[in-house]
mmCIF file of C-alpha atoms in Angstrom:
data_model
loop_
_atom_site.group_PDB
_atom_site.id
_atom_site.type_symbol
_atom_site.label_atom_id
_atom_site.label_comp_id
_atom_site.label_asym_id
_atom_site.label_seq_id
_atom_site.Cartn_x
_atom_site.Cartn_y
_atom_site.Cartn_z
ATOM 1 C CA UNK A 1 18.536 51.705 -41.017
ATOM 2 C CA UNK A 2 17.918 54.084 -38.321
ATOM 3 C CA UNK A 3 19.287 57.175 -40.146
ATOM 4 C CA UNK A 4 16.636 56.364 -42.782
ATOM 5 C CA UNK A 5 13.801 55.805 -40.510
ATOM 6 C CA UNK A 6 14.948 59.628 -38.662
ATOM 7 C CA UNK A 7 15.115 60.923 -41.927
ATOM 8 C CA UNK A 8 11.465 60.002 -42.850
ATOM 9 C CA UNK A 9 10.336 60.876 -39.802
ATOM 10 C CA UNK A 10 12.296 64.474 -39.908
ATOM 11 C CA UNK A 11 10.300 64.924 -43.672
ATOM 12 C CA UNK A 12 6.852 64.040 -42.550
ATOM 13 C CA UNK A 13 6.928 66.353 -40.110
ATOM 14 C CA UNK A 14 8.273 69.434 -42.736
ATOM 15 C CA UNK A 15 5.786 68.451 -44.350
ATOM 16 C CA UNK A 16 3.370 68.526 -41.883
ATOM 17 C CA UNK A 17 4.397 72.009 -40.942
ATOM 18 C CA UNK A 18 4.696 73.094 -44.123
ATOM 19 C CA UNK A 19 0.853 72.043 -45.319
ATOM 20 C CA UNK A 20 -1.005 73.641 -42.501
ATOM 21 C CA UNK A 21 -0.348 76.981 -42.688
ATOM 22 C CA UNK A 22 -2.777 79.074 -44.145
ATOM 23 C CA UNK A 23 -1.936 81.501 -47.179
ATOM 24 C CA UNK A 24 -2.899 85.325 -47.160
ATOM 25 C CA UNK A 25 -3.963 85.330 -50.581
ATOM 26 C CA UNK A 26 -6.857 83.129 -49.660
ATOM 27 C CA UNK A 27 -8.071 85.396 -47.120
ATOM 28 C CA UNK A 28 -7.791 88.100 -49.808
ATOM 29 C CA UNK A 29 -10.015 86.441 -52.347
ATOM 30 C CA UNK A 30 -12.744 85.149 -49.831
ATOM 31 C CA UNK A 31 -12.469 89.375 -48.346
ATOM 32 C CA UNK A 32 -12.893 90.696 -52.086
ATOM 33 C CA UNK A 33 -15.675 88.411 -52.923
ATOM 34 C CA UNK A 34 -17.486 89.678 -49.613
ATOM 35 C CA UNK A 35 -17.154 93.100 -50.332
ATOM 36 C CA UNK A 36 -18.365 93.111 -54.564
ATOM 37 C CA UNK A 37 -21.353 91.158 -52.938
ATOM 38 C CA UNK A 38 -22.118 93.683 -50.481
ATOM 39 C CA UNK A 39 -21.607 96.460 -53.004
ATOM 40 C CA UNK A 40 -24.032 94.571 -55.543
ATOM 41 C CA UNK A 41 -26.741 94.413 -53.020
ATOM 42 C CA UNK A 42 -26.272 97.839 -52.043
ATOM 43 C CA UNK A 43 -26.884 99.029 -55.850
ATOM 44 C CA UNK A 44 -29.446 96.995 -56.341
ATOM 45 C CA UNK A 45 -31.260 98.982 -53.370
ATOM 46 C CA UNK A 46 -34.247 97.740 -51.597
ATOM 47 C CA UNK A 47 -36.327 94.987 -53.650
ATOM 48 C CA UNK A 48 -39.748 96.445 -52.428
ATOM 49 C CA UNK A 49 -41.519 98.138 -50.441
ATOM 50 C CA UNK A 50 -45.156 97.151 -49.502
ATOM 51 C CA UNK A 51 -47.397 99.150 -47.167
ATOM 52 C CA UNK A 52 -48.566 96.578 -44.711
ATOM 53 C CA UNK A 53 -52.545 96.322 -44.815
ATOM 54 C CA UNK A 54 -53.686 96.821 -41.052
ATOM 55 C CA UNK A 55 -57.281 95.438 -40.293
ATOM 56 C CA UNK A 56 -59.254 96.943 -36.920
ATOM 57 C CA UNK A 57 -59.500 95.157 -33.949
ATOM 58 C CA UNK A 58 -62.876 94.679 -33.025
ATOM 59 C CA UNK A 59 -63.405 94.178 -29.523
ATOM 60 C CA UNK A 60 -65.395 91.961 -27.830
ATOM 61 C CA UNK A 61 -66.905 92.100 -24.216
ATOM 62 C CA UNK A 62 -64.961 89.579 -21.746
ATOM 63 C CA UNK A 63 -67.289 86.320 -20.520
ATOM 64 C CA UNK A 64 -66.888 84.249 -17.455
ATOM 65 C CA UNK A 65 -66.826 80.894 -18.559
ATOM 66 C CA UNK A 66 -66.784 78.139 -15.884
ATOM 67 C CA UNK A 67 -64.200 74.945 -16.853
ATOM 68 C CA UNK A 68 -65.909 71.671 -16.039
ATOM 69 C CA UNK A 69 -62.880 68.944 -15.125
ATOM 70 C CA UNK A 70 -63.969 65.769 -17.348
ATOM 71 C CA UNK A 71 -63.452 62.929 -14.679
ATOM 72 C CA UNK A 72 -63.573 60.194 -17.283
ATOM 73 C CA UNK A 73 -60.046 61.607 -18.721
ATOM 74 C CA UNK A 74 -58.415 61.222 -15.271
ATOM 75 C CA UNK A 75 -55.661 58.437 -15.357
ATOM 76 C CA UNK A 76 -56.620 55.613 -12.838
ATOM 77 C CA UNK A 77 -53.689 52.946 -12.220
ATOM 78 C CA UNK A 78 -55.055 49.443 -11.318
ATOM 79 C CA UNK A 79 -53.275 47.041 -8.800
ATOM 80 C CA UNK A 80 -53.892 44.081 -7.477
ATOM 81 C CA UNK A 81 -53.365 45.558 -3.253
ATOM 82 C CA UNK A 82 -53.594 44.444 0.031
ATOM 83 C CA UNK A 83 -54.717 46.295 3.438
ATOM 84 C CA UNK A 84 -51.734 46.029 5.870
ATOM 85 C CA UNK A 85 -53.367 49.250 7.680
ATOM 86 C CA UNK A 86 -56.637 50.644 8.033
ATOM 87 C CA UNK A 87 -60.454 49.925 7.642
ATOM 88 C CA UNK A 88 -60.534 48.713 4.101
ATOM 89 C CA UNK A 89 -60.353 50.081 0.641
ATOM 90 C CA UNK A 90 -63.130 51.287 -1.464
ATOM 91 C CA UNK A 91 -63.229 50.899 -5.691
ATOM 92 C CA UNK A 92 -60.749 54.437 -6.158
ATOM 93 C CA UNK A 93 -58.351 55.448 -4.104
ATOM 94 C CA UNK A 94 -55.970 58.503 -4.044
ATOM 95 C CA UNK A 95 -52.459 57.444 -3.295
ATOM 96 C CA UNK A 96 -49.671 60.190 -1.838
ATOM 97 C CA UNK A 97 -46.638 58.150 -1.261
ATOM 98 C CA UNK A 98 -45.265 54.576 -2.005
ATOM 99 C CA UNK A 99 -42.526 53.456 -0.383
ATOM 100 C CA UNK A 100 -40.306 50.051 -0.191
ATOM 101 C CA UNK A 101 -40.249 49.886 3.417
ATOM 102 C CA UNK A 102 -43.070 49.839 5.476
ATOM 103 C CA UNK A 103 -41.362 52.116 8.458
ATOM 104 C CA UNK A 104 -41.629 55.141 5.707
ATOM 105 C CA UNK A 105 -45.056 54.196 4.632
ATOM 106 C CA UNK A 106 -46.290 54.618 8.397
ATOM 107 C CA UNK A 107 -44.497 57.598 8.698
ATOM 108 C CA UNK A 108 -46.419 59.068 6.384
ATOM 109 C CA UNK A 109 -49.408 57.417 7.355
ATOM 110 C CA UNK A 110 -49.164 59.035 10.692
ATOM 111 C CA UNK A 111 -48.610 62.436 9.205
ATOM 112 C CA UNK A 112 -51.606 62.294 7.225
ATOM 113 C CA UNK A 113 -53.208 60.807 10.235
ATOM 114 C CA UNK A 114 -52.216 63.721 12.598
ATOM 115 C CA UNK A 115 -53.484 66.311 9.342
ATOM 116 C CA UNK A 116 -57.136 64.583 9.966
ATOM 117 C CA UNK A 117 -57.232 62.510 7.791
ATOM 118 C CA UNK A 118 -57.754 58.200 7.765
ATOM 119 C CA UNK A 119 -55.067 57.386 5.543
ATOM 120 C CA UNK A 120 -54.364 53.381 4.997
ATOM 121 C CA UNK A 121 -51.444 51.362 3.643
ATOM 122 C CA UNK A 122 -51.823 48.655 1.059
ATOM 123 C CA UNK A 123 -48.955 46.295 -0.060
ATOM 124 C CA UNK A 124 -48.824 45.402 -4.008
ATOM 125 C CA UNK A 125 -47.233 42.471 -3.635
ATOM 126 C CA UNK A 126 -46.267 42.327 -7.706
ATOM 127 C CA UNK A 127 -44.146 45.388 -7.191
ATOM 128 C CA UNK A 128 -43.074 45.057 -3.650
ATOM 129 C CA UNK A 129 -43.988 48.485 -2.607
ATOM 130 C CA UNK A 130 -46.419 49.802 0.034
ATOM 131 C CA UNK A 131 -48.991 52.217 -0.844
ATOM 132 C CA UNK A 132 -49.995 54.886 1.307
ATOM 133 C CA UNK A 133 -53.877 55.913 0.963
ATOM 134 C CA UNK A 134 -55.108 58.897 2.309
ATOM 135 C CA UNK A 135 -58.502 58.771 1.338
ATOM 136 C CA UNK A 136 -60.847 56.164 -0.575
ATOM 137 C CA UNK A 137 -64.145 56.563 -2.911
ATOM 138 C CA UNK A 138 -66.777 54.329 -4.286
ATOM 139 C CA UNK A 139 -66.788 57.052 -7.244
ATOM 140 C CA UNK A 140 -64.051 58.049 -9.616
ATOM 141 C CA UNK A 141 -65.870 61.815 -9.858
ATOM 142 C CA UNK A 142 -65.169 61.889 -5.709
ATOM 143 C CA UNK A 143 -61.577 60.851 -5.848
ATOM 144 C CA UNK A 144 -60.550 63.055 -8.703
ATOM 145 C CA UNK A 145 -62.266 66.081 -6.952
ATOM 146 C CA UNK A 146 -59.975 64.661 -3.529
ATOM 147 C CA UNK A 147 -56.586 63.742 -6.134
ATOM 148 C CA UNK A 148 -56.667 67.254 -7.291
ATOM 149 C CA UNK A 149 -57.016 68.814 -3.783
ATOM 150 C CA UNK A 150 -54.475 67.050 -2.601
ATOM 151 C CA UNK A 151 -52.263 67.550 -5.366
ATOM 152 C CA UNK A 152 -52.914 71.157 -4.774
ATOM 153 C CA UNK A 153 -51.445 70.963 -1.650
ATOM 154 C CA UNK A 154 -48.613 69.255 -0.086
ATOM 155 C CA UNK A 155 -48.838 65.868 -2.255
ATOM 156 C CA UNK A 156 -48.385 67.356 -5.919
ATOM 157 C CA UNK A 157 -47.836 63.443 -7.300
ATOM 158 C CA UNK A 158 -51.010 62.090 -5.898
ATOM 159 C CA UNK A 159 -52.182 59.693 -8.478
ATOM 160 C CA UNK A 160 -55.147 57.110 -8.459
ATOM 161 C CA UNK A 161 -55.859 53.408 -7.339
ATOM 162 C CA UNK A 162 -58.246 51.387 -8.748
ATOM 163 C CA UNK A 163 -58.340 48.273 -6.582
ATOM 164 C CA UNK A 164 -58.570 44.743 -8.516
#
């Protein structure tokens, strides 16, 4: 029994070695086909040739044009948040940080602080993370104008508040 079963295994594997190797012949075909097709398009010469119609350029003078910021496309996120530092939030506020502990949060509060300005934390209790504020609006047009200055500076993911 074990002869037979070395003997099958010694044929599957001739046969193995046997069917993957790759025959010069086919190489030869798939070369000759290449080359009648390349000789074939080379008779057959260039298809056509079209002279390309080329219109003038007119020029026109350059024009300042001043791009107004529509503040009714800014994104405004809206929590439900508690003051655990500072005087009180207004309707929109611009947010620079949020943090799960409240020692980072006043970190950063004391930064912003030191920079000159009155910057807050609120608590959103639903998400268990403490907001820090660094400035608060009545108006959405005065905190986008403050977001994007911000953002322009060291806080380039300021984002807005709408308190609840």
């Amino acid at each position: 029994m074990k002869k037979y079963m070395v003997l099958c295994a010694g044929l599957c594997v001739a046969l193995a070695f046997s069917s993957c190797k790759s025959s010069e012949s086919a190489y030869k075909k798939a070369y000759e086909k290449a080359k009648a097709q390349e000789t074939q398009t080379a008779a057959q010469g260039p298809i056509s040739t079209e002279t390309p119609v080329v219109t003038p350029l007119e020029t026109t003078p350059a024009t300042q044009t001043t791009m107004v910021d529509n503040v009714d496309n800014a994104t405004v996120r809206t929590e439900d948040v508690t003051v655990v530092s500072g005087a009180g939030l207004q309707n929109y506020s611009v947010v620079v940080g949020s943090f799960s502990l409240k020692a980072n949060a006043e970190g950063l509060q004391n930064t912003l602080k030191n920079a000159g300005y009155d910057a807050q934390i609120a608590y959103n209790s639903a998400r268990n993370m403490y907001r820090v504020v660094a400035s608060t609006f009545a108006d959405k047009s005065s905190a986008v104008q403050s977001r994007n200055q911000f953002r322009a500076g060291n806080y380039p993911d300021a984002w807005l508040l709408f308190k609840k």
